[in-house]
Coordinates of C-alpha atoms and ligand atoms in Angstrom, one line a residue:
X1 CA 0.0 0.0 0.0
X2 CA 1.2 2.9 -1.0
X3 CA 1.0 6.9 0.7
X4 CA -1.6 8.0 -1.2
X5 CA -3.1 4.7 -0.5
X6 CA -2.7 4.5 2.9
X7 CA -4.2 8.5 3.2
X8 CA -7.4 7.5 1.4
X9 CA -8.3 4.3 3.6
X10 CA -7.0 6.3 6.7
X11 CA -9.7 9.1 5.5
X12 CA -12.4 6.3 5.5
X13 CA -11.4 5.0 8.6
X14 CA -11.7 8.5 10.2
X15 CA -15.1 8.6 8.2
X16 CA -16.6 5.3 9.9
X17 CA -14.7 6.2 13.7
X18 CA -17.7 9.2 13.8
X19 CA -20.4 6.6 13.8
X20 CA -19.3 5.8 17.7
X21 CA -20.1 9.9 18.5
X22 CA -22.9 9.4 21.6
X23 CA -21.7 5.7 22.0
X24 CA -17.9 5.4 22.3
X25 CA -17.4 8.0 24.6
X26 CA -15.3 8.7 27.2
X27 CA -13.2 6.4 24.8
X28 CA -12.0 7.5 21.9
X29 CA -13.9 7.4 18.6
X30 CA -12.0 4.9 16.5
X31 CA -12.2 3.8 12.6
X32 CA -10.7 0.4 11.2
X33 CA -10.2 -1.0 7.5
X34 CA -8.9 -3.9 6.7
X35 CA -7.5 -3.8 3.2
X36 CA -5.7 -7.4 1.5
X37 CA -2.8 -7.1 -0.2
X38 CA -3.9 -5.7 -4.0
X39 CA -5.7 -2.9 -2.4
X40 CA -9.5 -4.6 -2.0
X41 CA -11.6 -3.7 1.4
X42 CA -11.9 -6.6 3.7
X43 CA -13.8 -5.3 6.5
X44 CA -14.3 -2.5 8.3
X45 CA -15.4 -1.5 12.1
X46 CA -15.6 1.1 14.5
X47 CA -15.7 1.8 18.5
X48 CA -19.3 1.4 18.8
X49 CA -19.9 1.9 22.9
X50 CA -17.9 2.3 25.5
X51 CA -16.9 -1.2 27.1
X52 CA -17.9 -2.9 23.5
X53 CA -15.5 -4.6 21.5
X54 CA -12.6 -1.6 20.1
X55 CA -12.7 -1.1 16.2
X56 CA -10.0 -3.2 15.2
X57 CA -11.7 -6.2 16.7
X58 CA -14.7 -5.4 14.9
X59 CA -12.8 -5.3 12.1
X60 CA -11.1 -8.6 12.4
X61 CA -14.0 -10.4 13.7
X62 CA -15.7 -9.4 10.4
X63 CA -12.7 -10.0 8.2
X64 CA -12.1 -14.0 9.5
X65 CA -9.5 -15.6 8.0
X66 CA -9.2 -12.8 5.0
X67 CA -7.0 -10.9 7.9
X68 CA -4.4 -12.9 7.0
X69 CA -1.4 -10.9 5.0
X70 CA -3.5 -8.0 5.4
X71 CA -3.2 -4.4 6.1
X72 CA -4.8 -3.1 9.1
X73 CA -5.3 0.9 9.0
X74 CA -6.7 2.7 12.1
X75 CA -7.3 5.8 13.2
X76 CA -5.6 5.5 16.4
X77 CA -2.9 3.4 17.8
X78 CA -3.9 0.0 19.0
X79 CA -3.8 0.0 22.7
X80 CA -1.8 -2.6 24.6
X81 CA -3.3 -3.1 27.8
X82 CA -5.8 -5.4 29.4
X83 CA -8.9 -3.0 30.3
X84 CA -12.5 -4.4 29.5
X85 CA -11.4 -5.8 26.2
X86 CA -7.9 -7.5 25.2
X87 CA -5.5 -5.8 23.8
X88 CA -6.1 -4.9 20.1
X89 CA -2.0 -5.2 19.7
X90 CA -2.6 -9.2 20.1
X91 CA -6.0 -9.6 18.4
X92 CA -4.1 -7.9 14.8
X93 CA -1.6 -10.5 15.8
X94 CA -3.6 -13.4 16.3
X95 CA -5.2 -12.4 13.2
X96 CA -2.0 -12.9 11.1
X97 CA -2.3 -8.8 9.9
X98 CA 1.0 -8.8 8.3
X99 CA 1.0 -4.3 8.6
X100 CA -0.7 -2.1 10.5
X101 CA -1.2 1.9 9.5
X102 CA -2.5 4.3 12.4
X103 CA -3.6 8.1 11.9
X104 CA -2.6 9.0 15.9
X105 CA -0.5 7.8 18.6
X106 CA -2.3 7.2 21.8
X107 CA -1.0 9.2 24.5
X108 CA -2.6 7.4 27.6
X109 CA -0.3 6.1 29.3
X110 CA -2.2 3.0 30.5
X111 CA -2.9 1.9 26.7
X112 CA 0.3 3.4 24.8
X113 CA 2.7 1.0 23.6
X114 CA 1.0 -0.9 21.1
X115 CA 2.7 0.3 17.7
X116 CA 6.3 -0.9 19.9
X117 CA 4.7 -4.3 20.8
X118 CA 3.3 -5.2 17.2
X119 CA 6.7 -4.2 15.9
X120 CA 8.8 -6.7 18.4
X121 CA 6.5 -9.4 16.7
X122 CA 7.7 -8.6 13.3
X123 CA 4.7 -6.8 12.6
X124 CA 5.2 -3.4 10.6
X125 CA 3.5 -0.9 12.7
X126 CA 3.9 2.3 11.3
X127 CA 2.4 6.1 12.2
X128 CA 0.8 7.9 8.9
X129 CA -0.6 10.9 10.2
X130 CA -3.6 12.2 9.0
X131 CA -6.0 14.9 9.3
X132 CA -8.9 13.6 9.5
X133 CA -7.8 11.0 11.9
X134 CA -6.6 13.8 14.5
X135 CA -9.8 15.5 13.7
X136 CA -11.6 12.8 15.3
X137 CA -9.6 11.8 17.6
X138 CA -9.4 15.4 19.2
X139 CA -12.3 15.2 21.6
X140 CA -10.1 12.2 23.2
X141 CA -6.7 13.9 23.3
X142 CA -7.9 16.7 24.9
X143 CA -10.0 14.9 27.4
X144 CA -7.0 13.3 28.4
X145 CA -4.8 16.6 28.4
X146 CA -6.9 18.4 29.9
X147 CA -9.9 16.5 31.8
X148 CA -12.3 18.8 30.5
X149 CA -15.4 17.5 28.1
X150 CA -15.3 17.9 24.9
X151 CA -17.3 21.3 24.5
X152 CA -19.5 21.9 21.2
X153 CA -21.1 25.2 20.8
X154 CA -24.0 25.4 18.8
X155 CA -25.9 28.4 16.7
X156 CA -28.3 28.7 13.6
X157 CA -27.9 32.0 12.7
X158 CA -29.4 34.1 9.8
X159 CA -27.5 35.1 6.2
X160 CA -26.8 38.5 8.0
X161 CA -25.4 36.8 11.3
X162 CA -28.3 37.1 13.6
X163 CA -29.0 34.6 16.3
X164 CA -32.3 36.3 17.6
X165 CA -35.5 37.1 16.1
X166 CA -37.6 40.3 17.0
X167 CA -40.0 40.1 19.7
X168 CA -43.1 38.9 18.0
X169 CA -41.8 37.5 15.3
X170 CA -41.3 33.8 14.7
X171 CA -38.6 32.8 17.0
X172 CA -36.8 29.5 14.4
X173 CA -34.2 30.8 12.4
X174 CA -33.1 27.5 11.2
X175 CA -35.3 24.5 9.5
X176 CA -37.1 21.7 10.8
X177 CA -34.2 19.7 8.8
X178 CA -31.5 21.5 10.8
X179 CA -33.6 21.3 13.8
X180 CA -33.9 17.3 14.2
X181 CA -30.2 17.5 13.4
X182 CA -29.7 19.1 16.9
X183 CA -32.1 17.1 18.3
X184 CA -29.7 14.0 16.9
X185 CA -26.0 15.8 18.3
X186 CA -28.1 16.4 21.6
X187 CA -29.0 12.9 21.7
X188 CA -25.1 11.6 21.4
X189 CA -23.6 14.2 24.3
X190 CA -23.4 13.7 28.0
X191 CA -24.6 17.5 28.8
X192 CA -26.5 20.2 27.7
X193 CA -25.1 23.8 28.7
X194 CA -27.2 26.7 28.6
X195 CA -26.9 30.4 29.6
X196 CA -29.0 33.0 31.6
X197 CA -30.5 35.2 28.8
X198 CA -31.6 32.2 26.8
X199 CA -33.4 31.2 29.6
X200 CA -35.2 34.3 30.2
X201 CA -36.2 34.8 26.4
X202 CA -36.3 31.3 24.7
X203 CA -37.3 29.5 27.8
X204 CA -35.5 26.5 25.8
X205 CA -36.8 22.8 27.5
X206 CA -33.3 21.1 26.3
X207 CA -34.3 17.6 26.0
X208 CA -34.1 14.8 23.0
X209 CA -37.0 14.7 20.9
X210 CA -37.9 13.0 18.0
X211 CA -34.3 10.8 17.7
X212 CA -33.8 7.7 19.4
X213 CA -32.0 8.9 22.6
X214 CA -28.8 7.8 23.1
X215 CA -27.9 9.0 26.1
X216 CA -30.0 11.3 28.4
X217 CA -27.8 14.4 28.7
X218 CA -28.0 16.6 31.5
X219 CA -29.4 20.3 31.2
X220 CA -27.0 22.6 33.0
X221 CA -27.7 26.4 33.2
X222 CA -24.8 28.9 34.0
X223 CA -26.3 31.5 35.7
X224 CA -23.5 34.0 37.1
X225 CA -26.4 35.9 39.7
X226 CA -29.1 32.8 40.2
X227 CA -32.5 33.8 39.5
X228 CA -33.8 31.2 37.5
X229 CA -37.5 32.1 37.7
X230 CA -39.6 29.2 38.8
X231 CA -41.6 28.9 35.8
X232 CA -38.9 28.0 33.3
X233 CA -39.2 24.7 31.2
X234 CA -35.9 23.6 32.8
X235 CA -37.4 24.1 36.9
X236 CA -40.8 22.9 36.0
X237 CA -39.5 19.6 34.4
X238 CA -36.3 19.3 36.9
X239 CA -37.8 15.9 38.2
X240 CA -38.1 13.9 35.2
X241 CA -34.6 15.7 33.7
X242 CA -31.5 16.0 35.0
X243 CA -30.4 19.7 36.0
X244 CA -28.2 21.9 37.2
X245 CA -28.0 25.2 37.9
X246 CA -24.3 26.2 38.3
X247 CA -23.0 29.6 40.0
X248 CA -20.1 31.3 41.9
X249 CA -20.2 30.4 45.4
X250 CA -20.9 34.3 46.4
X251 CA -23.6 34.2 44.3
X252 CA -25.0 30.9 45.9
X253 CA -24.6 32.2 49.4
X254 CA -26.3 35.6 48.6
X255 CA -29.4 34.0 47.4
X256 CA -29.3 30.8 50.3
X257 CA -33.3 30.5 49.8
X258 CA -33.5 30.9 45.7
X259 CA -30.9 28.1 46.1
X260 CA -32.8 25.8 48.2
X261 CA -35.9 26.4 45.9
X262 CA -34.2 25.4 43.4
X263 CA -33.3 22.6 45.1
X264 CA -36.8 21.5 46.3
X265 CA -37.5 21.7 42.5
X266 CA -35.2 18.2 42.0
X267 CA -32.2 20.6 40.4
X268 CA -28.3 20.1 41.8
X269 CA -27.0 23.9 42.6
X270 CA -23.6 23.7 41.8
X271 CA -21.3 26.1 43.2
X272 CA -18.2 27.2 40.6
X273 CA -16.0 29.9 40.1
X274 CA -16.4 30.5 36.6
X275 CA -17.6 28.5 33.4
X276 CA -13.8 26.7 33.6
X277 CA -14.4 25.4 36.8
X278 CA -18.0 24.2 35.9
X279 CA -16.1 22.7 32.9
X280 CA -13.7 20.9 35.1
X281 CA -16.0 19.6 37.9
X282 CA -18.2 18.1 34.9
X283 CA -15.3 16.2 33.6
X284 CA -14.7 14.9 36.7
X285 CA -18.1 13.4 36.9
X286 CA -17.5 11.7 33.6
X287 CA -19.0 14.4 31.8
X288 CA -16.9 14.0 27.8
X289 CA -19.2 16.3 25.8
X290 CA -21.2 19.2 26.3
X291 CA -23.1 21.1 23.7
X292 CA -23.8 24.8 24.5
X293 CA -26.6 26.1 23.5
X294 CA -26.8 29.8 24.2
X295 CA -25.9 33.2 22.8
X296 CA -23.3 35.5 22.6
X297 CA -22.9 36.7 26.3
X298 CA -22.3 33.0 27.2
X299 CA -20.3 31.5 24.1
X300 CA -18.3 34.7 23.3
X301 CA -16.3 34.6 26.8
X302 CA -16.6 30.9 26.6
X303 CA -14.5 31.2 23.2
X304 CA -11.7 34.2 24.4
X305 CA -10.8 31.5 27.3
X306 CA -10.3 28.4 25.1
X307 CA -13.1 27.0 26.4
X308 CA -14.6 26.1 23.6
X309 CA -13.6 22.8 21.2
X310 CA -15.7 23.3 18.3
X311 CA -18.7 24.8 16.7
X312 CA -21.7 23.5 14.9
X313 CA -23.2 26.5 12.9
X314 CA -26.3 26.5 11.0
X315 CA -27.4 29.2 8.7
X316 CA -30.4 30.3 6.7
X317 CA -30.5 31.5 3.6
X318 CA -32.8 34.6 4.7
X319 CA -31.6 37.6 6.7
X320 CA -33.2 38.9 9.9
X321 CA -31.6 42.3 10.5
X322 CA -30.4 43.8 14.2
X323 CA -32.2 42.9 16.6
X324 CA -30.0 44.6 19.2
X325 CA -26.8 43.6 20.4
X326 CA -27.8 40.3 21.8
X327 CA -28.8 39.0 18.3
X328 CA -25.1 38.8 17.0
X329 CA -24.1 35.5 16.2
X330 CA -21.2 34.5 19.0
X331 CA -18.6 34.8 15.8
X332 CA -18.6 36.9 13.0
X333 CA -18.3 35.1 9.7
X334 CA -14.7 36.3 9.2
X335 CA -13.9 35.0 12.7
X336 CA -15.0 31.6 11.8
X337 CA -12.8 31.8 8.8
X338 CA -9.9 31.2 10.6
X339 CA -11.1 28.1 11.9
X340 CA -10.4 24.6 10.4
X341 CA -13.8 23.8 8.8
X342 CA -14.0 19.9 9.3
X343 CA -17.0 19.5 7.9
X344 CA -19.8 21.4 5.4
X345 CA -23.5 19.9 4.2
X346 CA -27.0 21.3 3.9
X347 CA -29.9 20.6 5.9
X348 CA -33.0 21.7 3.4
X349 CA -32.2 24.7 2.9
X350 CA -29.8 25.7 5.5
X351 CA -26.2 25.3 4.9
X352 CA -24.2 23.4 8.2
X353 CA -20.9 23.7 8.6
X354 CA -18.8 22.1 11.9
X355 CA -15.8 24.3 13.2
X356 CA -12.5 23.2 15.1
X357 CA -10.8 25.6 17.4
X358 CA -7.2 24.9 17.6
X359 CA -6.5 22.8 20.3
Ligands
NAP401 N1 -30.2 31.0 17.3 C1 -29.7 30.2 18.2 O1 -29.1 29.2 18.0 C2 -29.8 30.7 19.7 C3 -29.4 29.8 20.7 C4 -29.5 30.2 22.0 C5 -29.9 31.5 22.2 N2 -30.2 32.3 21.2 C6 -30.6 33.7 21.5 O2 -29.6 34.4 22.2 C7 -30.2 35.4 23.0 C8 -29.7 35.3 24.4 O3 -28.3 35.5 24.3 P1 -27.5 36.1 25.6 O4 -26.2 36.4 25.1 O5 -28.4 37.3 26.1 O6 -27.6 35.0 26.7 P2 -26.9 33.6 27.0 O7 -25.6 33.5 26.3 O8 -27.9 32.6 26.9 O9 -26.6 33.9 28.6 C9 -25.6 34.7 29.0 C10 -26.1 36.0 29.4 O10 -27.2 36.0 30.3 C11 -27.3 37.2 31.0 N3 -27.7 36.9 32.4 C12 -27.0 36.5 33.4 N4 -27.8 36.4 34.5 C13 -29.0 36.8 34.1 C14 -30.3 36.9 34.8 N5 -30.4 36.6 36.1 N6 -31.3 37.3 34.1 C15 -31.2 37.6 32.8 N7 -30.1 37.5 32.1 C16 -29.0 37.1 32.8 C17 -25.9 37.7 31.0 O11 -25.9 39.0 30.6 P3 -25.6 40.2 31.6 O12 -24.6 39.8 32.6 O13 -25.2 41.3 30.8 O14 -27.0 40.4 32.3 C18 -25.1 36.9 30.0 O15 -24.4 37.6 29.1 C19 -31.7 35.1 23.0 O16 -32.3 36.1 22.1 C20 -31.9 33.8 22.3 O17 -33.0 33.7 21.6 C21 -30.2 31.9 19.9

């Protein structure tokens, strides 16, 4: 297999590791291809759920005995150790693979190892790296660098940048086609993150609906002063939802009996010093992805600190015009030109693109 070879079928590997978004996680999203010698596909698989069977067995299980000679290419390096499934280092071996092509080294230190291994059993394990394969392999790395989830922000905006329609006016910006798509990315993350003024003027309800749920993320408002009012979607359906309202300790202790409301209302009151902290203390609860789903006086700071991993925006072919300062978009359009767009499609007639922040 040649280069170019090896970039294509590392490409589709990448392609296939996205399936396991919503299942995979806290692991990594992972992508394998078995090719045979003369370039033909053999088999493919993919990290489906965390504490399932890793892509490369997939893979092999799928391939049989047509693993033999073959080339195994994978988005990330096979991991070595023992955890809830065997090594993938001796399944490629078992298998006969006679080379195996990853897109990223695995820096865990618990798992690492397993290019070295193959190699001291004459197997040609050899690191091809690849955009797309780092590209989805991201949210992982930087779980592990930084123990923070995986944070997604989320916007439909209008041709003219506007997030916000005027009072009175029909509040969807976006279509129903780009609509059940967020219904779908809400279904596969482990939180929900919301911020004060969308609260007050969307009154958003932030569950799953209409998409088989895969996993039940929790609704977390940020809001800096408290004051949730009691009537909001979020408080009024706190018992059959997970939610948490998060806040600076100060603001916690000024407002002891909002709190406790709150609190009679089935909803944690976290106490954090700023949206990093809340960050950190969700990734310590096992926490790997959060979408936000707010506007600009929420995602714009969010962004400045490096909060944020990367950006799903949708946008409408019609413009709305200002609607007052709160209606920007988070990012201008020439901001999210700087960005590495990973991926671009439509939704009817809204065009979707997905933005990576540098990590
Ligand atoms: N199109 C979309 O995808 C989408 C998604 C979400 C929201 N939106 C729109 O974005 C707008 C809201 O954006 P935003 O930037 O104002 O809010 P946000 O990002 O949801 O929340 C953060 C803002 O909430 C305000 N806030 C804090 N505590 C508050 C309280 N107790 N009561 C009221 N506000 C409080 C803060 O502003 P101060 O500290 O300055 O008060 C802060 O800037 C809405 O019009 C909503 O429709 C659009």
């Amino acid at each position: 297999m040649n280069r170019a070879d090896a970039a294509r079928w590392m490409a589709h590997a990448a392609r296939i590791a996205w399936r396991g978004h919503g299942g995979a996680e806290p692991n990594p999203m992972v992508g394998c291809v078995i090719v045979a010698q003369g370039g033909r596909l053999v088999a493919e698989g993919h990290h489906r759920r965390c504490g399932g069977p890793h892509a490369e067995v997939e893979a092999l299980r799928r391939a049989g005995s047509a693993a033999r000679g073959a080339t195994a290419v994978v988005t990330l390096e096979p991991c070595n150790h023992h955890g809830r499934t065997g090594p993938c280092s001796v399944a490629l071996r078992e298998a006969g693979v006679a080379r195996v092509i990853y897109g990223c080294a695995d820096p865990n230190p618990t798992a690492a190892g397993g290019a070295e291994t193959l190699r001291r059993h004459g197997i040609d394990a050899e690191h091809v790296p690849h955009p797309d394969a780092a590209r989805v392999t991201a949210p992982f790395l930087h779980r592990v660098r930084t123990g923070r989830p995986w944070v997604i922000a989320k916007w439909a905006e209008s041709a003219d940048g506007r997030i916000a329609t005027r009072p009175g006016e029909p509040r969807w910006i976006s279509g129903e086609r780009s609509r059940a798509m967020v219904h779908r990315e809400r279904s596969r993350v482990d939180a929900l993150l919301t911020g004060m003024g969308t609260v007050m003027v969307d009154d958003p309800l932030l569950t799953v609906r209409g998409t088989r749920a895969r996993r039940t993320p929790l609704r977390v408002v940020w809001a800096p002063r408290l004051g949730v009012p009691h009537d909001r979607a979020i408080v009024r359906t706190a018992r059959e939802v997970p939610t948490m309202v998060a806040a600076p300790v100060e603001a916690i202790s000024a407002r002891v009996r909002e709190a406790d409301e709150l609190r009679a209302h089935g909803i944690e009151v976290l106490a954090a010093a700023d949206e990093g902290a809340l960050l950190a203390e969700l990734g310590r609860r096992g926490v790997a992805t959060v979408l936000v789903e707010a506007g600009g006086g929420l995602v714009r700071p969010m962004v400045a600190r490096g909060l944020v991993n990367a950006a799903w925006v949708f946008t409408a072919p019609h413009e709305l015009g200002d609607a007052g300062p709160r209606s920007a978009a988070p990012m201008t359009a020439a901001e999210l030109s700087r960005l590495d767009r990973a991926w671009t499609g439509r939704r009817g007639d809204d065009r979707v693109s997905l933005y990576l922040f540098p990590a």
